[in-house]
XYZ file of C-alpha atoms in Angstrom:
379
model
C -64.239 168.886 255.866
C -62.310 171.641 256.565
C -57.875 170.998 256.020
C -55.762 173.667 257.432
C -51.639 173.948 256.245
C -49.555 174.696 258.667
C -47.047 176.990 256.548
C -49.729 179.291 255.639
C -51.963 179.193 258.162
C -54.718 179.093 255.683
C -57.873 176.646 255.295
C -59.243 174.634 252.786
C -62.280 173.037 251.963
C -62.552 170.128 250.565
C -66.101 168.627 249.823
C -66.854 165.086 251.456
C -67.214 163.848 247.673
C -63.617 164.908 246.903
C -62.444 163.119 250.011
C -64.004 159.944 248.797
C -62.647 160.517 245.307
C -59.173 160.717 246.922
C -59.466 157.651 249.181
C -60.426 155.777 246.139
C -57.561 156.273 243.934
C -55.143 156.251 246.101
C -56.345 152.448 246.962
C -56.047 152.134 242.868
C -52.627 153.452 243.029
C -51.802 151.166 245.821
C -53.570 147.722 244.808
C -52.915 148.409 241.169
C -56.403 146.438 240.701
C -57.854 146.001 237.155
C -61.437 148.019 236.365
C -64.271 145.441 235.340
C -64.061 146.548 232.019
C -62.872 148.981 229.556
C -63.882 147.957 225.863
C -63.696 149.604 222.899
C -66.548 149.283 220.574
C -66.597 146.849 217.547
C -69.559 149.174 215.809
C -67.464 150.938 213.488
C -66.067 147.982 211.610
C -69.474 147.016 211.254
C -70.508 150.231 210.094
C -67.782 149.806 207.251
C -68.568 146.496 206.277
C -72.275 147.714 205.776
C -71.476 150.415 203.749
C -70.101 148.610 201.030
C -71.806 148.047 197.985
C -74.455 145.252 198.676
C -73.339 145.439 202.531
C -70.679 142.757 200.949
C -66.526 142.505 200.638
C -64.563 140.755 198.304
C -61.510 140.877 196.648
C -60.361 144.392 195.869
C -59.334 144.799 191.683
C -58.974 147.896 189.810
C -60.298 150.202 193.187
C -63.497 148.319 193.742
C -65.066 145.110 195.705
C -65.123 142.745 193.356
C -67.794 139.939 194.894
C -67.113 136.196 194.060
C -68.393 132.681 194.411
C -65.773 131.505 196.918
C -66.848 132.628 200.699
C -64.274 132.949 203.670
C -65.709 133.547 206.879
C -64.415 135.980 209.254
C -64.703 135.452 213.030
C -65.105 138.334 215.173
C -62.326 137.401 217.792
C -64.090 140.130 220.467
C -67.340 137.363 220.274
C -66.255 134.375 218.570
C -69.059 134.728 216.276
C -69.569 135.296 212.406
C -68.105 139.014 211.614
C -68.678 139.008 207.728
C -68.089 136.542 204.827
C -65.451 137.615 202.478
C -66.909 136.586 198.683
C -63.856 136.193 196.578
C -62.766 134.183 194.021
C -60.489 136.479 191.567
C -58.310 134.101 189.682
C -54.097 135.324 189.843
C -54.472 135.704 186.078
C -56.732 138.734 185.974
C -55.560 139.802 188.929
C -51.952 139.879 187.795
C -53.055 141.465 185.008
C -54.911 144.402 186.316
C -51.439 145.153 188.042
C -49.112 144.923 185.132
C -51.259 146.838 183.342
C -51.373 149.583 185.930
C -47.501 149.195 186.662
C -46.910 151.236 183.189
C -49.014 154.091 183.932
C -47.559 154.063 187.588
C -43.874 154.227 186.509
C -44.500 158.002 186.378
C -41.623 160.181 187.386
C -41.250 160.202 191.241
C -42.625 163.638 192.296
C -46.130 162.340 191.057
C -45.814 159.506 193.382
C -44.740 161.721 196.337
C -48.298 163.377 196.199
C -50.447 160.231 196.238
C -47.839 158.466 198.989
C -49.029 161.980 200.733
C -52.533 161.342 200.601
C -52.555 157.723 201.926
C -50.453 159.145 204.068
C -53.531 161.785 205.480
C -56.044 158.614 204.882
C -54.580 156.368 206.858
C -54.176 159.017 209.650
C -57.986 159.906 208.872
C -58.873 156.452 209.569
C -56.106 154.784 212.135
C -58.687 154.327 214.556
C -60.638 152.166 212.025
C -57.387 150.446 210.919
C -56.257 149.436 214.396
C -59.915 148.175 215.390
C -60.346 145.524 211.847
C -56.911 144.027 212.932
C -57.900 143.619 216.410
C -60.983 141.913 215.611
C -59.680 139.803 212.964
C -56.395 138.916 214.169
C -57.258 138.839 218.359
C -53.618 140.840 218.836
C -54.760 143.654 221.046
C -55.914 147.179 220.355
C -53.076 148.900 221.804
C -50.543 146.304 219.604
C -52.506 147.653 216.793
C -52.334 151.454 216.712
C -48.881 150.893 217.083
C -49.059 148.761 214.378
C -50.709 152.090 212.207
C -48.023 154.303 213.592
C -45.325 152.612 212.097
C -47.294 152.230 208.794
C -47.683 156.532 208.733
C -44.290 156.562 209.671
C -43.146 154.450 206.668
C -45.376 156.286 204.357
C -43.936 159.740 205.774
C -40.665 158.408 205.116
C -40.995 156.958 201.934
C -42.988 159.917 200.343
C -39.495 161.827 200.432
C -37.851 159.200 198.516
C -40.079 157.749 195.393
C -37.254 158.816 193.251
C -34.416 156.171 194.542
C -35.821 153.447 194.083
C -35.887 151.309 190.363
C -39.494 149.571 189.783
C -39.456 145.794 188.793
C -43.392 145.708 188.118
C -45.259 143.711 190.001
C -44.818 142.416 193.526
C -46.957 139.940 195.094
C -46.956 139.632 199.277
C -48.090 137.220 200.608
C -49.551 138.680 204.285
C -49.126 136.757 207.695
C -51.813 135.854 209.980
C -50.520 138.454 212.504
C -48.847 141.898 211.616
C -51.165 142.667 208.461
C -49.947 146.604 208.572
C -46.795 145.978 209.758
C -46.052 143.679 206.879
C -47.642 146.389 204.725
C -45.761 149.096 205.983
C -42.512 146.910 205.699
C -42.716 145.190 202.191
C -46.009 147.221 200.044
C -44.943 150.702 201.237
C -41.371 150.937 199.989
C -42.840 149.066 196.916
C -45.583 151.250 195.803
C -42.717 154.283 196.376
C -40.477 152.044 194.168
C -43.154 152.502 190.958
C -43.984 148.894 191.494
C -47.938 147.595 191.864
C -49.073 145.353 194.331
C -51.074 142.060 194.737
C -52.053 141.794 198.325
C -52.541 138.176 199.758
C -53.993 138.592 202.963
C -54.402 135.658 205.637
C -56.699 138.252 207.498
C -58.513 140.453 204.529
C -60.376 143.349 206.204
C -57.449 144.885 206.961
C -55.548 144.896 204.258
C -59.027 145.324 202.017
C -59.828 148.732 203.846
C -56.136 149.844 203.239
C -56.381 149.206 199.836
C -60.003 150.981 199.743
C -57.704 154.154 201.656
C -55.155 153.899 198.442
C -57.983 154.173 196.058
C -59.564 157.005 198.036
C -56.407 158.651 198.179
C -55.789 159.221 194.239
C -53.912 155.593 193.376
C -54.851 154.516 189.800
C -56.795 151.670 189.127
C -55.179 148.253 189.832
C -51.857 149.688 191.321
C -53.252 148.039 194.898
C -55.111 145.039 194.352
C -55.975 142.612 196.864
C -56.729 138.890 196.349
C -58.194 137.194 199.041
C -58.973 133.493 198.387
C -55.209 131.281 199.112
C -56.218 128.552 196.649
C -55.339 131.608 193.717
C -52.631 132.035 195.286
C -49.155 131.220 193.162
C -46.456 131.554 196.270
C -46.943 130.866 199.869
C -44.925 131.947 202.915
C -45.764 131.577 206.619
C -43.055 132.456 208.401
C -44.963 131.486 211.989
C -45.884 128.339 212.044
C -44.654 126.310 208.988
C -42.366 126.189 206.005
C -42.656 127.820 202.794
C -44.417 125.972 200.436
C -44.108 126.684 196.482
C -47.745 126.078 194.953
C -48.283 125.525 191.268
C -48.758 128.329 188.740
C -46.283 130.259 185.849
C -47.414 133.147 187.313
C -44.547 133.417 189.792
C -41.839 136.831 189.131
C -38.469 135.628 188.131
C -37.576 137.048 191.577
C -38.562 135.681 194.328
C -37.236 136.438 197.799
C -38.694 134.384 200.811
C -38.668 136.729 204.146
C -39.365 133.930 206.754
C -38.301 135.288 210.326
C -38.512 132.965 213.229
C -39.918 133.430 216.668
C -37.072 135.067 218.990
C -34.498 133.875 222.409
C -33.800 135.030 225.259
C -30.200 134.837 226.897
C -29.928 135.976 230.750
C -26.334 136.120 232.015
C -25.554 136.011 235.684
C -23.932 140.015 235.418
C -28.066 140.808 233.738
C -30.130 142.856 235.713
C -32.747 140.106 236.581
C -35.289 142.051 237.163
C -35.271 144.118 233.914
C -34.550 140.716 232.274
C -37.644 139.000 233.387
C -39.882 142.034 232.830
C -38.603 142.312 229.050
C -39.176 138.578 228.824
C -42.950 139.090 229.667
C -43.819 142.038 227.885
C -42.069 140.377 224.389
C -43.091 136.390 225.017
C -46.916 137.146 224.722
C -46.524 140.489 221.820
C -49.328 139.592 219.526
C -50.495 136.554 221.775
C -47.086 134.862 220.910
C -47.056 134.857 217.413
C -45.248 137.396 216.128
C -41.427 137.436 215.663
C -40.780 139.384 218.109
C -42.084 137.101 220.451
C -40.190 135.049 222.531
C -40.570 132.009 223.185
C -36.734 130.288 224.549
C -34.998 131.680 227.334
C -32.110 130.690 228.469
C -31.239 132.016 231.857
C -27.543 130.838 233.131
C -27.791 129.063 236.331
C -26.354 131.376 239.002
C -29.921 133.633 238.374
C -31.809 130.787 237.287
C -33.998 130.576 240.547
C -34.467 134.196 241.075
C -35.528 134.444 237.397
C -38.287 132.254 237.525
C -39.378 133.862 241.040
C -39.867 136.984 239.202
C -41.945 135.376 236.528
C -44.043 133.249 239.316
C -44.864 136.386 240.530
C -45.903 138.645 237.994
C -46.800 136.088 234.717
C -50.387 135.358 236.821
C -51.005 138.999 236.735
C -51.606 139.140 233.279
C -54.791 138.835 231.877
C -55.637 137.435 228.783
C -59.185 138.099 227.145
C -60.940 140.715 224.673
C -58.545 142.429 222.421
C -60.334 145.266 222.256
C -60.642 145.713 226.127
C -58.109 148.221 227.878
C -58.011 145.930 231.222
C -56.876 143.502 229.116
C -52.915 142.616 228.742
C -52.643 140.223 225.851
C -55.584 139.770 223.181
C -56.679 136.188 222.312
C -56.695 133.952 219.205
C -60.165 133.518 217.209
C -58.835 130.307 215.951
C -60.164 127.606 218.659
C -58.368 124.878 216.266
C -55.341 126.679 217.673
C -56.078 127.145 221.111
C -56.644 123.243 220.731
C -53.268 122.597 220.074
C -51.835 124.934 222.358
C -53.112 122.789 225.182
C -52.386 119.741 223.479
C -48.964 121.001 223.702
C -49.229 121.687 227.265
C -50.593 119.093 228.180
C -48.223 116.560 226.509
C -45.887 118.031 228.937
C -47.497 117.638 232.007
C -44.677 116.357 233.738
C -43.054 120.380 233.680
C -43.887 122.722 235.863
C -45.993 126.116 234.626
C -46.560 129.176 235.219
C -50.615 130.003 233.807
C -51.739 133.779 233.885
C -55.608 134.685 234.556
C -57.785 135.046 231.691
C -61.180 136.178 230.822
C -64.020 134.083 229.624
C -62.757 131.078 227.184
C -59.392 132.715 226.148
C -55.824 130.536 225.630
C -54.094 132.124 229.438
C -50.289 133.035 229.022
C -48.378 130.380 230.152
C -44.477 129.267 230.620
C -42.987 126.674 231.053
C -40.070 126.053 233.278
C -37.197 123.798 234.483
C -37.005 122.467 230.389
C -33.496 121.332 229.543
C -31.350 122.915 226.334
């Protein structure tokens, strides 16, 4: 094919190949259509769980896998399936311990701290990829959720490693991890901890995550038992889920003589007639499903004030069934999926129990909760 410009008077040639090219992304651009498929591979979380000592995890105490008698089972939320079995087990007393022990030799001045916040710093960065894929698969949230999720933790490290000498150290602080956010939590709560002088007790609801960052640590020049993990929640002394339930005080003497619950609720929505609708409504769907719905962030109430009331929901019957729910680790994919089917039974128990409301249900791949909202619901 030969294309001639009228300014210049000159001709091009453009290969029949090229011309098909073109026609076929500029239907993409135009239709917006979703690929088949574009998943990332699972193969180097595997790779990581074989290359531990016995091709086994476990709790993490004094920078090694410490392999008990208690198994938790870890489902692979790209297949549903089996990923690994966590053999813990490590009672709080030992564990507790090993971090007050290390909490005196960690209490060195600041400047010495700077240097090994530095190189978890250059770890984690080594290793973000790996980092973002074990949350994905163990928590569902997507993969693009969870590199943001790793930015923010080598941004809190880089930020942190300039100030290890302003903070006082108490000893040792226990967190208790949700079942979503693993590295944010980390990079909110253990980060500004560990630059504090303080050692950690990790007390993860999802542990390969917070295992390999606490493998990184160890790699990176932290003494022995300043990040410890314990994986097994019947050891554990406090309990906080901030999602979906109340605090709930289990017994031990173990507890520090401060405590401070952090339990932040799901978020609302407020649309006023003078909003800009349109923004409104977009906001409303990329926040509602952030981490399939269960982060704080999320949100799940909106009120919209009656003038813009139907136009709202016109916006969100429109564009909510675009979304498509399935593989977290697939980049056609909007929103990632829960690997808890207990969950995604009582999801649709709740839906269903309100039948009588109308909905708004989003497509989905293979067995996956879809997004869904629910309309026309009273204050």
């Amino acid at each position: 094919a030969v294309v001639s410009t009228q300014s210049t008077g000159k001709s091009v040639k453009v290969c029949p190949s090229e011309v098909s090219d073109m026609t076929k992304e500029r239907e993409i651009f135009t239709t917006m259509d979703y690929m088949e498929s574009a998943p990332d591979s699972d193969s180097p979380v595997k790779s990581w769980i074989s290359n531990q000592p016995e091709g086994r995890v476990g709790d993490f105490i004094d920078n090694r896998m410490v392999l008990g008698g208690v198994e938790v089972e870890v489902v692979n939320a790209v297949s549903g399936e089996a990923l690994t079995t966590v053999h813990c087990g490590t009672t709080a007393d030992s564990a507790v311990a090993s971090s007050r022990t290390a909490a005196k030799s960690w209490r060195q001045p600041g400047f010495h701290r700077s240097k090994v916040l530095y190189s978890i710093t250059r770890e984690v960065q080594k290793q973000s990829k790996l980092l973002a894929l074990t949350e994905s698969i163990s928590t569902g949230v997507h993969i693009r959720e969870t590199k943001e999720a790793v930015t923010s933790l080598v941004q809190a490290l880089y930020h942190y490693t300039g100030v290890t000498q302003s903070g006082t150290p108490l000893g040792v602080v226990s967190l208790v991890l949700p079942s979503i956010d693993t590295l944010s939590t980390i990079a909110k709560y253990a980060v500004p901890a560990l630059a504090a002088g303080n050692s950690i007790i990790l007390q993860p609801s999802h542990p390969l995550p917070a295992l390999l960052f606490a493998q990184l640590c160890a790699g990176a020049g932290v003494p022995s038992g300043v990040v410890n993990v314990v994986c097994n929640r019947d050891h554990v002394s406090l309990a906080v889920d901030g999602v979906f339930g109340v605090g709930e005080m289990l017994p031990g003497d173990l507890c520090s003589p401060i405590v401070r619950f952090s339990m932040p609720r799901k978020s609302s929505m407020v649309v006023f007639a003078v909003s800009d609708v349109d923004s409104a409504a977009q906001t409303c769907l990329d926040k509602a499903f952030a981490g399939y719905g269960k982060t704080p962030a999320s949100i799940s109430r909106v009120l919209v004030q009656q003038p813009v009331y139907d136009r709202f929901c016109k916006i969100l019957r429109e564009r909510l069934p675009r979304l498509v729910v399935g593989s977290p680790l697939d980049g056609c994919v909007d929103v990632g999926c829960t690997p808890d089917e207990t969950e995604v039974q009582q999801l649709e128990g709740l839906i269903a129990d309100n039948g009588h409301l109308e909905k708004i249900v989003s497509e989905r791949k293979g067995s996956a909760m879809p997004c869904t909202a629910v309309y026309g619901v009273q204050p």
